[in-house]
Every structure is written in structure tokens, then in C-alpha cells.
Coordinates of C-alpha atoms in Angstrom, one line a residue:
M1 CA 188.5 -29.6 139.8
V2 CA 191.1 -26.8 139.7
S3 CA 191.1 -24.5 136.9
R4 CA 193.0 -21.0 136.3
R5 CA 191.8 -18.0 134.5
K6 CA 192.9 -18.1 130.7
D7 CA 194.3 -14.6 130.6
S8 CA 196.7 -15.5 133.7
K9 CA 200.0 -16.6 133.8
Y10 CA 201.1 -19.7 135.7
R11 CA 202.9 -19.0 138.9
S12 CA 203.4 -21.2 142.2
G13 CA 202.0 -20.0 145.8
N14 CA 198.5 -18.0 146.6
S15 CA 196.9 -16.5 143.7
T16 CA 193.5 -15.5 142.9
A17 CA 193.8 -16.7 139.4
W18 CA 193.0 -20.3 140.4
H19 CA 189.5 -21.8 141.2
K20 CA 188.7 -24.8 142.9
T21 CA 184.9 -26.3 142.1
K22 CA 183.4 -29.4 143.9
A23 CA 180.8 -31.2 142.4
Y24 CA 178.0 -32.9 144.5
S25 CA 175.6 -35.6 144.1
I26 CA 172.7 -36.5 146.2
D27 CA 171.9 -40.4 146.5
E28 CA 169.7 -42.7 149.0
Y29 CA 171.4 -44.8 151.2
E30 CA 170.5 -47.3 153.9
L31 CA 170.9 -46.2 157.5
L32 CA 172.9 -48.5 159.5
G33 CA 173.3 -46.7 162.6
V34 CA 174.0 -43.3 164.3
E35 CA 177.2 -42.4 166.0
R36 CA 177.0 -39.9 168.9
E37 CA 179.7 -39.0 171.5
P38 CA 179.4 -36.0 173.8
G39 CA 181.2 -33.0 172.5
K40 CA 181.3 -34.4 168.8
P41 CA 179.0 -33.7 166.1
A42 CA 176.7 -36.8 165.5
F43 CA 176.9 -38.8 162.2
A44 CA 175.0 -41.4 160.2
L45 CA 176.7 -44.7 158.9
M46 CA 175.4 -45.6 155.5
A47 CA 175.4 -48.5 153.4
E48 CA 174.5 -49.2 149.7
R49 CA 170.9 -50.2 149.2
G50 CA 170.5 -53.8 148.1
T51 CA 174.2 -55.0 149.0
G52 CA 174.3 -53.3 152.7
R53 CA 178.0 -52.6 151.8
Y54 CA 179.3 -49.8 154.1
V55 CA 180.1 -46.9 152.1
G56 CA 181.0 -44.3 154.9
S57 CA 179.5 -41.8 157.1
A58 CA 177.3 -38.5 157.0
F59 CA 177.1 -35.5 159.3
I60 CA 173.6 -35.2 160.5
T61 CA 172.8 -31.8 159.3
L62 CA 168.8 -32.0 159.9
N63 CA 167.0 -29.0 161.6
R64 CA 165.9 -29.7 165.3
E65 CA 162.5 -31.2 164.4
M66 CA 163.9 -33.6 161.9
R67 CA 166.7 -34.4 164.2
E68 CA 164.3 -35.4 167.0
R69 CA 162.1 -37.4 164.6
L70 CA 165.3 -39.6 163.5
W71 CA 166.5 -40.2 167.1
E72 CA 162.8 -41.3 167.8
R73 CA 163.3 -43.8 164.8
V74 CA 166.7 -45.0 165.6
Q75 CA 165.3 -45.9 169.3
E76 CA 162.4 -47.7 167.5
H77 CA 164.4 -49.6 165.1
S78 CA 167.2 -50.6 167.4
G79 CA 169.1 -53.4 166.4
P80 CA 172.4 -55.6 166.4
A81 CA 175.7 -54.5 164.8
P82 CA 176.2 -55.7 161.1
N83 CA 179.1 -58.3 161.0
G84 CA 182.5 -57.1 161.4
M85 CA 181.2 -53.4 162.7
K86 CA 182.6 -52.6 165.9
R87 CA 182.2 -48.9 166.9
P88 CA 181.4 -48.4 170.8
A89 CA 179.5 -45.1 170.5
T90 CA 177.1 -46.3 167.5
Q91 CA 173.6 -47.1 168.1
W92 CA 173.0 -49.6 165.2
V93 CA 169.4 -50.0 163.5
K94 CA 167.3 -52.5 161.8
P95 CA 167.1 -52.2 158.1
G96 CA 164.3 -50.1 156.8
L97 CA 165.4 -46.6 157.3
I98 CA 166.7 -44.8 154.1
G99 CA 168.8 -41.6 154.0
R100 CA 169.2 -38.9 151.4
V101 CA 172.9 -38.1 151.4
K102 CA 174.6 -35.1 149.5
H103 CA 178.2 -36.1 149.0
L104 CA 181.1 -35.6 146.7
R105 CA 180.5 -37.1 142.9
G106 CA 182.7 -39.6 141.4
E107 CA 183.9 -41.1 144.9
E108 CA 183.7 -44.6 145.3
N109 CA 183.0 -44.0 149.2
L110 CA 181.2 -41.1 150.8
R111 CA 183.3 -37.9 151.2
H112 CA 182.5 -34.6 152.6
A113 CA 178.8 -36.2 153.0
S114 CA 175.7 -34.7 155.0
L115 CA 172.3 -36.6 155.8
Q116 CA 169.8 -34.2 154.2
D117 CA 166.7 -36.1 154.9
F118 CA 165.5 -39.6 155.7
R119 CA 162.2 -41.8 155.4
E120 CA 161.2 -45.4 156.1
E121 CA 161.5 -47.8 153.4
D122 CA 158.2 -48.5 151.4

């Protein structure tokens, strides 16, 4: 959302009268895989729980200890790529890992998303 101070006059260009606000939501998604390439940040490929529909990727912003735990779980749950998904740098995982993702609210797919935490499905 973009808003303008009530007492300011409208004018184009840079101004301190305008303020941009982003609303975030935190939801749980199924982890499909982890994409890691040298020199690039790692990110998680996420899907809707229940349907398995791919919804986007989330940067992995976990601390070192949790990131290492995630890599171990990915190795343990390694699996085949979902139908129609071809990403060479991705290590795919079997269903069962759930990620808590912070993302822009009101979007159909993930935008400005980051993986906050993960767990194994009960």
C-alpha cells in the first residue's frame, strides 16, 4: 500500500510525503526441494499442503544450526522430482517436511518469501 501525508500536496517525483507499506503473512507449506548453487543464496521450493501445487520459492534465512539441520533432513528425505519440475540445481525431497514461510500477504504465489522454520509432518 502506498499512502501520502494528509497535509501534503500532490507532486510527482521523490518526496518524503509518500510512505510504502508491505503486509506480510506467515503460513505453512510443504517443502518440495532445496536449490543450492555456488555463489548464489539457497532457497526452498514450496507447495500448498494437501494439493502439492507449487507456489514459489523462499530464501533460506535460518541460523547456522537450523540450516545444518535442514541440510541433514534434506539428505535423509531425498526423493524424485515432482512431475513436470526440471531444475538441475535442486535436491528434491519426499513429502513430509513442512516449512513456515513469511511472505507478502494477498498474493496467489509466494513473493518476498523467506523460510523461517521447518518441521517434520506429524
